[in-house]
Amino acid sequence: MDKKLFVISGCSGVGKGTVINEFMKRNSNDFILSVSCTTRNPRPNEIDGVNYFFISKEEFEKNIKEDKFLEHANFAGNYYGTKKKYVRQKMDEGYNVLLEIDTQGALQVKEKMPESVLIFIAPPSIEELEQRLRGRHTEDEETIQKRLAQVKTELERSQKYDYTIINDNILRAVKEIEDIVKDK
Ligand code: 5GP
């Protein structure tokens, strides 16, 4: 069977990371989670080459000029991108590749590779997402408002996705992704 490219995006605070980790635990035989390049600083527990390839702005821009990215985007002031070569290599090694990227990047992938499958993870409702963001007590009001505005933009872009999954239960969301990928 031909190897496929799947793209998963979701609003911040939607529990996307948990769903993807669980999916990967159960499907690591034939799926690989792509490692992106970014210019943002590593967080304390992040490892170069595992969570991201952390590169400088100059190196990132050189790669853009040389057309090395399948897609790239500017998110919250930093560059993020997926290398064409990385995806090709993993497919050649026999894996289906999963990209966990933002909505701008996902739509670029769809344009270049129409056979890729785009999956959006949505919150049960904007109200619930707002409660979750506030419940973390990690962001101030201004940041919360910015994130909610961003959520609305992402929900609009998600209309171009192939599938939207509502994350009201992690295991059910994982099962829905499994049903989608099995079908392809
Ligand atoms: P974080 O800085 O929290 O790790 O990621 C911020 C955002 O960047 C998330 O929405 C994540 O999905 C997105 N992202 C991570 N890697 C890539 C990438 O290679 N390309 C694009 N377009 N977005 C990415």
mmCIF file of N, CA and C in Angstrom, residues 39-146:
data_model
loop_
_atom_site.group_PDB
_atom_site.id
_atom_site.type_symbol
_atom_site.label_atom_id
_atom_site.label_comp_id
_atom_site.label_asym_id
_atom_site.label_seq_id
_atom_site.Cartn_x
_atom_site.Cartn_y
_atom_site.Cartn_z
ATOM 1 N N THR A 39 12.213 28.313 14.667
ATOM 2 C CA THR A 39 13.184 29.304 15.151
ATOM 3 C C THR A 39 12.887 29.700 16.593
ATOM 4 N N ARG A 40 11.826 29.116 17.202
ATOM 5 C CA ARG A 40 11.579 29.500 18.599
ATOM 6 C C ARG A 40 12.559 28.778 19.517
ATOM 7 N N ASN A 41 12.724 29.321 20.733
ATOM 8 C CA ASN A 41 13.654 28.705 21.676
ATOM 9 C C ASN A 41 13.079 27.409 22.222
ATOM 10 N N PRO A 42 13.947 26.422 22.494
ATOM 11 C CA PRO A 42 13.449 25.181 23.095
ATOM 12 C C PRO A 42 12.897 25.440 24.500
ATOM 13 N N ARG A 43 11.821 24.733 24.862
ATOM 14 C CA ARG A 43 11.342 24.776 26.240
ATOM 15 C C ARG A 43 12.229 23.836 27.054
ATOM 16 N N PRO A 44 12.240 23.985 28.401
ATOM 17 C CA PRO A 44 13.200 23.250 29.235
ATOM 18 C C PRO A 44 13.278 21.739 28.967
ATOM 19 N N ASN A 45 12.144 21.094 28.683
ATOM 20 C CA ASN A 45 12.199 19.626 28.516
ATOM 21 C C ASN A 45 12.319 19.189 27.052
ATOM 22 N N GLU A 46 12.509 20.140 26.134
ATOM 23 C CA GLU A 46 12.534 19.770 24.715
ATOM 24 C C GLU A 46 13.947 19.443 24.230
ATOM 25 N N ILE A 47 13.994 18.479 23.315
ATOM 26 C CA ILE A 47 15.291 18.010 22.816
ATOM 27 C C ILE A 47 15.388 18.268 21.311
ATOM 28 N N ASP A 48 16.534 18.825 20.900
ATOM 29 C CA ASP A 48 16.767 19.105 19.482
ATOM 30 C C ASP A 48 16.777 17.793 18.695
ATOM 31 N N GLY A 49 16.008 17.769 17.605
ATOM 32 C CA GLY A 49 15.958 16.555 16.782
ATOM 33 C C GLY A 49 14.855 15.600 17.210
ATOM 34 N N VAL A 50 14.288 15.825 18.401
ATOM 35 C CA VAL A 50 13.195 14.967 18.880
ATOM 36 C C VAL A 50 11.877 15.743 18.813
ATOM 37 N N ASN A 51 11.827 16.879 19.526
ATOM 38 C CA ASN A 51 10.600 17.690 19.511
ATOM 39 C C ASN A 51 10.576 18.589 18.281
ATOM 40 N N TYR A 52 11.692 19.183 17.991
ATOM 41 C CA TYR A 52 11.867 20.048 16.816
ATOM 42 C C TYR A 52 13.327 19.998 16.422
ATOM 43 N N PHE A 53 13.606 20.477 15.199
ATOM 44 C CA PHE A 53 14.971 20.866 14.860
ATOM 45 C C PHE A 53 15.007 22.369 15.115
ATOM 46 N N PHE A 54 15.746 22.776 16.141
ATOM 47 C CA PHE A 54 15.799 24.196 16.495
ATOM 48 C C PHE A 54 16.889 24.858 15.660
ATOM 49 N N ILE A 55 16.490 25.767 14.770
ATOM 50 C CA ILE A 55 17.479 26.395 13.891
ATOM 51 C C ILE A 55 17.354 27.919 13.957
ATOM 52 N N SER A 56 18.365 28.613 13.460
ATOM 53 C CA SER A 56 18.356 30.078 13.529
ATOM 54 C C SER A 56 17.449 30.641 12.436
ATOM 55 N N LYS A 57 17.090 31.916 12.629
ATOM 56 C CA LYS A 57 16.250 32.601 11.649
ATOM 57 C C LYS A 57 16.963 32.634 10.289
ATOM 58 N N GLU A 58 18.301 32.863 10.322
ATOM 59 C CA GLU A 58 19.071 32.945 9.073
ATOM 60 C C GLU A 58 19.012 31.616 8.322
ATOM 61 N N GLU A 59 19.196 30.528 9.073
ATOM 62 C CA GLU A 59 19.182 29.217 8.437
ATOM 63 C C GLU A 59 17.786 28.908 7.877
ATOM 64 N N PHE A 60 16.764 29.308 8.661
ATOM 65 C CA PHE A 60 15.393 29.046 8.206
ATOM 66 C C PHE A 60 15.144 29.792 6.889
ATOM 67 N N GLU A 61 15.549 31.070 6.863
ATOM 68 C CA GLU A 61 15.290 31.882 5.663
ATOM 69 C C GLU A 61 16.082 31.374 4.455
ATOM 70 N N LYS A 62 17.262 30.836 4.715
ATOM 71 C CA LYS A 62 18.061 30.245 3.629
ATOM 72 C C LYS A 62 17.302 29.040 3.050
ATOM 73 N N ASN A 63 16.734 28.234 3.951
ATOM 74 C CA ASN A 63 15.959 27.067 3.508
ATOM 75 C C ASN A 63 14.711 27.465 2.723
ATOM 76 N N ILE A 64 14.097 28.585 3.105
ATOM 77 C CA ILE A 64 12.918 29.065 2.354
ATOM 78 C C ILE A 64 13.359 29.416 0.932
ATOM 79 N N LYS A 65 14.478 30.184 0.840
ATOM 80 C CA LYS A 65 14.976 30.621 -0.473
ATOM 81 C C LYS A 65 15.307 29.439 -1.361
ATOM 82 N N GLU A 66 15.860 28.410 -0.744
ATOM 83 C CA GLU A 66 16.271 27.228 -1.520
ATOM 84 C C GLU A 66 15.117 26.245 -1.738
ATOM 85 N N ASP A 67 13.904 26.658 -1.346
ATOM 86 C CA ASP A 67 12.696 25.853 -1.562
ATOM 87 C C ASP A 67 12.758 24.467 -0.918
ATOM 88 N N LYS A 68 13.299 24.437 0.295
ATOM 89 C CA LYS A 68 13.479 23.156 0.988
ATOM 90 C C LYS A 68 12.234 22.729 1.779
ATOM 91 N N PHE A 69 11.281 23.681 1.964
ATOM 92 C CA PHE A 69 10.127 23.343 2.807
ATOM 93 C C PHE A 69 8.919 22.895 1.995
ATOM 94 N N LEU A 70 8.244 21.861 2.513
ATOM 95 C CA LEU A 70 6.954 21.458 1.957
ATOM 96 C C LEU A 70 5.928 22.528 2.306
ATOM 97 N N GLU A 71 6.059 23.069 3.510
ATOM 98 C CA GLU A 71 5.206 24.163 3.964
ATOM 99 C C GLU A 71 5.948 24.877 5.070
ATOM 100 N N HIS A 72 5.608 26.144 5.273
ATOM 101 C CA HIS A 72 6.137 26.847 6.446
ATOM 102 C C HIS A 72 5.202 27.986 6.802
ATOM 103 N N ALA A 73 5.277 28.417 8.055
ATOM 104 C CA ALA A 73 4.376 29.469 8.515
ATOM 105 C C ALA A 73 5.033 30.253 9.620
ATOM 106 N N ASN A 74 4.481 31.445 9.847
ATOM 107 C CA ASN A 74 4.928 32.252 10.955
ATOM 108 C C ASN A 74 3.832 32.174 12.001
ATOM 109 N N PHE A 75 4.177 31.671 13.158
ATOM 110 C CA PHE A 75 3.173 31.495 14.210
ATOM 111 C C PHE A 75 3.693 32.187 15.461
ATOM 112 N N ALA A 76 2.903 33.157 15.951
ATOM 113 C CA ALA A 76 3.265 33.898 17.172
ATOM 114 C C ALA A 76 4.709 34.421 17.138
ATOM 115 N N GLY A 77 5.127 34.923 15.946
ATOM 116 C CA GLY A 77 6.431 35.577 15.845
ATOM 117 C C GLY A 77 7.606 34.661 15.542
ATOM 118 N N ASN A 78 7.365 33.365 15.380
ATOM 119 C CA ASN A 78 8.454 32.443 15.024
ATOM 120 C C ASN A 78 8.108 31.653 13.774
ATOM 121 N N TYR A 79 9.162 31.225 13.082
ATOM 122 C CA TYR A 79 8.948 30.368 11.913
ATOM 123 C C TYR A 79 8.798 28.909 12.339
ATOM 124 N N TYR A 80 7.933 28.194 11.617
ATOM 125 C CA TYR A 80 7.795 26.749 11.772
ATOM 126 C C TYR A 80 7.704 26.170 10.372
ATOM 127 N N GLY A 81 8.332 25.035 10.127
ATOM 128 C CA GLY A 81 8.214 24.459 8.792
ATOM 129 C C GLY A 81 8.561 22.983 8.741
ATOM 130 N N THR A 82 8.061 22.332 7.685
ATOM 131 C CA THR A 82 8.295 20.904 7.458
ATOM 132 C C THR A 82 9.193 20.749 6.247
ATOM 133 N N LYS A 83 10.319 20.040 6.402
ATOM 134 C CA LYS A 83 11.241 19.833 5.284
ATOM 135 C C LYS A 83 10.691 18.768 4.330
ATOM 136 N N LYS A 84 10.755 19.084 3.031
ATOM 137 C CA LYS A 84 10.330 18.118 2.007
ATOM 138 C C LYS A 84 11.111 16.818 2.138
ATOM 139 N N LYS A 85 12.448 16.982 2.312
ATOM 140 C CA LYS A 85 13.333 15.825 2.319
ATOM 141 C C LYS A 85 12.994 14.871 3.468
ATOM 142 N N TYR A 86 12.659 15.460 4.645
ATOM 143 C CA TYR A 86 12.330 14.644 5.820
ATOM 144 C C TYR A 86 11.113 13.763 5.532
ATOM 145 N N VAL A 87 10.057 14.383 4.968
ATOM 146 C CA VAL A 87 8.820 13.647 4.697
ATOM 147 C C VAL A 87 9.079 12.544 3.667
ATOM 148 N N ARG A 88 9.832 12.891 2.607
ATOM 149 C CA ARG A 88 10.114 11.913 1.553
ATOM 150 C C ARG A 88 10.877 10.716 2.121
ATOM 151 N N GLN A 89 11.892 11.029 2.954
ATOM 152 C CA GLN A 89 12.699 9.946 3.545
ATOM 153 C C GLN A 89 11.862 8.990 4.379
ATOM 154 N N LYS A 90 10.985 9.559 5.209
ATOM 155 C CA LYS A 90 10.176 8.709 6.094
ATOM 156 C C LYS A 90 9.203 7.851 5.281
ATOM 157 N N MET A 91 8.674 8.432 4.202
ATOM 158 C CA MET A 91 7.777 7.635 3.361
ATOM 159 C C MET A 91 8.551 6.506 2.678
ATOM 160 N N ASP A 92 9.776 6.833 2.223
ATOM 161 C CA ASP A 92 10.616 5.811 1.594
ATOM 162 C C ASP A 92 10.962 4.692 2.573
ATOM 163 N N GLU A 93 11.061 5.058 3.873
ATOM 164 C CA GLU A 93 11.347 4.041 4.893
ATOM 165 C C GLU A 93 10.115 3.195 5.205
ATOM 166 N N GLY A 94 8.964 3.565 4.632
ATOM 167 C CA GLY A 94 7.766 2.736 4.790
ATOM 168 C C GLY A 94 6.742 3.238 5.794
ATOM 169 N N TYR A 95 6.888 4.498 6.203
ATOM 170 C CA TYR A 95 5.929 5.032 7.168
ATOM 171 C C TYR A 95 4.877 5.918 6.509
ATOM 172 N N ASN A 96 3.668 5.917 7.114
ATOM 173 C CA ASN A 96 2.722 6.990 6.864
ATOM 174 C C ASN A 96 3.195 8.148 7.744
ATOM 175 N N VAL A 97 3.152 9.363 7.229
ATOM 176 C CA VAL A 97 3.690 10.491 7.990
ATOM 177 C C VAL A 97 2.549 11.370 8.507
ATOM 178 N N LEU A 98 2.678 11.733 9.788
ATOM 179 C CA LEU A 98 1.683 12.585 10.428
ATOM 180 C C LEU A 98 2.324 13.940 10.699
ATOM 181 N N LEU A 99 1.710 15.003 10.199
ATOM 182 C CA LEU A 99 2.218 16.348 10.488
ATOM 183 C C LEU A 99 1.285 16.994 11.497
ATOM 184 N N GLU A 100 1.870 17.547 12.566
ATOM 185 C CA GLU A 100 1.048 18.282 13.525
ATOM 186 C C GLU A 100 1.421 19.744 13.335
ATOM 187 N N ILE A 101 0.664 20.426 12.490
ATOM 188 C CA ILE A 101 1.052 21.781 12.097
ATOM 189 C C ILE A 101 -0.155 22.718 12.142
ATOM 190 N N ASP A 102 0.107 24.018 12.010
ATOM 191 C CA ASP A 102 -0.999 24.966 12.115
ATOM 192 C C ASP A 102 -1.793 25.016 10.801
ATOM 193 N N THR A 103 -2.895 25.770 10.830
ATOM 194 C CA THR A 103 -3.813 25.739 9.688
ATOM 195 C C THR A 103 -3.225 26.389 8.426
ATOM 196 N N GLN A 104 -2.345 27.400 8.604
ATOM 197 C CA GLN A 104 -1.746 28.025 7.411
ATOM 198 C C GLN A 104 -0.918 26.993 6.652
ATOM 199 N N GLY A 105 -0.101 26.251 7.418
ATOM 200 C CA GLY A 105 0.766 25.237 6.815
ATOM 201 C C GLY A 105 -0.042 24.108 6.195
ATOM 202 N N ALA A 106 -1.098 23.697 6.880
ATOM 203 C CA ALA A 106 -1.911 22.570 6.408
ATOM 204 C C ALA A 106 -2.508 22.871 5.028
ATOM 205 N N LEU A 107 -2.953 24.093 4.842
ATOM 206 C CA LEU A 107 -3.569 24.423 3.551
ATOM 207 C C LEU A 107 -2.527 24.476 2.427
ATOM 208 N N GLN A 108 -1.272 24.832 2.784
ATOM 209 C CA GLN A 108 -0.191 24.782 1.773
ATOM 210 C C GLN A 108 0.091 23.334 1.363
ATOM 211 N N VAL A 109 0.057 22.437 2.364
ATOM 212 C CA VAL A 109 0.308 21.020 2.065
ATOM 213 C C VAL A 109 -0.764 20.498 1.117
ATOM 214 N N LYS A 110 -2.014 20.865 1.414
ATOM 215 C CA LYS A 110 -3.131 20.378 0.585
ATOM 216 C C LYS A 110 -2.985 20.844 -0.865
ATOM 217 N N GLU A 111 -2.471 22.072 -1.037
ATOM 218 C CA GLU A 111 -2.292 22.586 -2.394
ATOM 219 C C GLU A 111 -1.212 21.815 -3.147
ATOM 220 N N LYS A 112 -0.104 21.532 -2.435
ATOM 221 C CA LYS A 112 1.015 20.853 -3.100
ATOM 222 C C LYS A 112 0.772 19.366 -3.243
ATOM 223 N N MET A 113 0.067 18.792 -2.255
ATOM 224 C CA MET A 113 -0.191 17.346 -2.272
ATOM 225 C C MET A 113 -1.679 17.105 -2.019
ATOM 226 N N PRO A 114 -2.496 17.227 -3.084
ATOM 227 C CA PRO A 114 -3.954 17.132 -2.902
ATOM 228 C C PRO A 114 -4.398 15.794 -2.318
ATOM 229 N N GLU A 115 -3.543 14.777 -2.436
ATOM 230 C CA GLU A 115 -3.920 13.458 -1.905
ATOM 231 C C GLU A 115 -3.692 13.374 -0.388
ATOM 232 N N SER A 116 -3.086 14.396 0.211
ATOM 233 C CA SER A 116 -2.904 14.377 1.668
ATOM 234 C C SER A 116 -4.266 14.542 2.346
ATOM 235 N N VAL A 117 -4.338 14.064 3.598
ATOM 236 C CA VAL A 117 -5.628 14.067 4.303
ATOM 237 C C VAL A 117 -5.534 15.016 5.504
ATOM 238 N N LEU A 118 -6.421 15.994 5.530
ATOM 239 C CA LEU A 118 -6.381 17.017 6.579
ATOM 240 C C LEU A 118 -7.450 16.751 7.636
ATOM 241 N N ILE A 119 -7.013 16.667 8.889
ATOM 242 C CA ILE A 119 -7.935 16.393 9.999
ATOM 243 C C ILE A 119 -7.842 17.535 11.008
ATOM 244 N N PHE A 120 -8.978 18.076 11.365
ATOM 245 C CA PHE A 120 -8.996 19.188 12.320
ATOM 246 C C PHE A 120 -9.610 18.728 13.631
ATOM 247 N N ILE A 121 -8.942 19.044 14.737
ATOM 248 C CA ILE A 121 -9.504 18.690 16.050
ATOM 249 C C ILE A 121 -10.114 19.944 16.666
ATOM 250 N N ALA A 122 -11.422 19.900 16.847
ATOM 251 C CA ALA A 122 -12.149 21.084 17.329
ATOM 252 C C ALA A 122 -12.602 20.883 18.776
ATOM 253 N N PRO A 123 -12.752 21.988 19.490
ATOM 254 C CA PRO A 123 -13.283 21.874 20.851
ATOM 255 C C PRO A 123 -14.792 21.619 20.783
ATOM 256 N N PRO A 124 -15.378 21.034 21.827
ATOM 257 C CA PRO A 124 -16.830 20.817 21.819
ATOM 258 C C PRO A 124 -17.585 22.130 21.568
ATOM 259 N N SER A 125 -17.087 23.238 22.122
ATOM 260 C CA SER A 125 -17.677 24.556 21.831
ATOM 261 C C SER A 125 -16.652 25.614 22.193
ATOM 262 N N ILE A 126 -16.841 26.808 21.639
ATOM 263 C CA ILE A 126 -15.911 27.908 21.958
ATOM 264 C C ILE A 126 -15.984 28.205 23.463
ATOM 265 N N GLU A 127 -17.192 28.116 24.020
ATOM 266 C CA GLU A 127 -17.369 28.406 25.456
ATOM 267 C C GLU A 127 -16.522 27.451 26.298
ATOM 268 N N GLU A 128 -16.562 26.184 25.913
ATOM 269 C CA GLU A 128 -15.799 25.199 26.681
ATOM 270 C C GLU A 128 -14.302 25.455 26.568
ATOM 271 N N LEU A 129 -13.855 25.825 25.353
ATOM 272 C CA LEU A 129 -12.434 26.107 25.145
ATOM 273 C C LEU A 129 -12.011 27.296 26.026
ATOM 274 N N GLU A 130 -12.880 28.308 26.063
ATOM 275 C CA GLU A 130 -12.592 29.489 26.869
ATOM 276 C C GLU A 130 -12.445 29.077 28.334
ATOM 277 N N GLN A 131 -13.335 28.205 28.786
ATOM 278 C CA GLN A 131 -13.250 27.724 30.176
ATOM 279 C C GLN A 131 -11.948 26.980 30.408
ATOM 280 N N ARG A 132 -11.555 26.140 29.416
ATOM 281 C CA ARG A 132 -10.307 25.378 29.575
ATOM 282 C C ARG A 132 -9.109 26.306 29.648
ATOM 283 N N LEU A 133 -9.093 27.312 28.742
ATOM 284 C CA LEU A 133 -7.968 28.258 28.735
ATOM 285 C C LEU A 133 -7.895 29.008 30.063
ATOM 286 N N ARG A 134 -9.057 29.409 30.567
ATOM 287 C CA ARG A 134 -9.068 30.141 31.843
ATOM 288 C C ARG A 134 -8.694 29.224 33.004
ATOM 289 N N GLY A 135 -9.117 27.961 32.897
ATOM 290 C CA GLY A 135 -8.873 26.988 33.963
ATOM 291 C C GLY A 135 -7.393 26.717 34.190
ATOM 292 N N ARG A 136 -6.580 26.904 33.113
ATOM 293 C CA ARG A 136 -5.138 26.661 33.249
ATOM 294 C C ARG A 136 -4.472 27.696 34.143
ATOM 295 N N HIS A 137 -5.089 28.893 34.229
ATOM 296 C CA HIS A 137 -4.545 30.013 34.999
ATOM 297 C C HIS A 137 -3.110 30.342 34.591
ATOM 298 N N THR A 138 -2.783 30.117 33.313
ATOM 299 C CA THR A 138 -1.411 30.412 32.893
ATOM 300 C C THR A 138 -1.353 31.634 31.991
ATOM 301 N N GLU A 139 -2.510 32.112 31.526
ATOM 302 C CA GLU A 139 -2.504 33.258 30.614
ATOM 303 C C GLU A 139 -3.292 34.430 31.185
ATOM 304 N N ASP A 140 -2.840 35.636 30.866
ATOM 305 C CA ASP A 140 -3.620 36.795 31.325
ATOM 306 C C ASP A 140 -4.777 37.048 30.354
ATOM 307 N N GLU A 141 -5.640 37.994 30.736
ATOM 308 C CA GLU A 141 -6.868 38.233 29.962
ATOM 309 C C GLU A 141 -6.565 38.601 28.496
ATOM 310 N N GLU A 142 -5.532 39.444 28.301
ATOM 311 C CA GLU A 142 -5.215 39.879 26.944
ATOM 312 C C GLU A 142 -4.812 38.675 26.077
ATOM 313 N N THR A 143 -3.999 37.816 26.659
ATOM 314 C CA THR A 143 -3.556 36.619 25.929
ATOM 315 C C THR A 143 -4.743 35.713 25.626
ATOM 316 N N ILE A 144 -5.635 35.572 26.589
ATOM 317 C CA ILE A 144 -6.820 34.721 26.374
ATOM 318 C C ILE A 144 -7.657 35.275 25.216
ATOM 319 N N GLN A 145 -7.837 36.591 25.196
ATOM 320 C CA GLN A 145 -8.628 37.204 24.119
ATOM 321 C C GLN A 145 -7.958 36.987 22.757
ATOM 322 N N LYS A 146 -6.621 37.103 22.721
ATOM 323 C CA LYS A 146 -5.879 36.897 21.461
ATOM 324 C C LYS A 146 -6.062 35.462 20.974
#
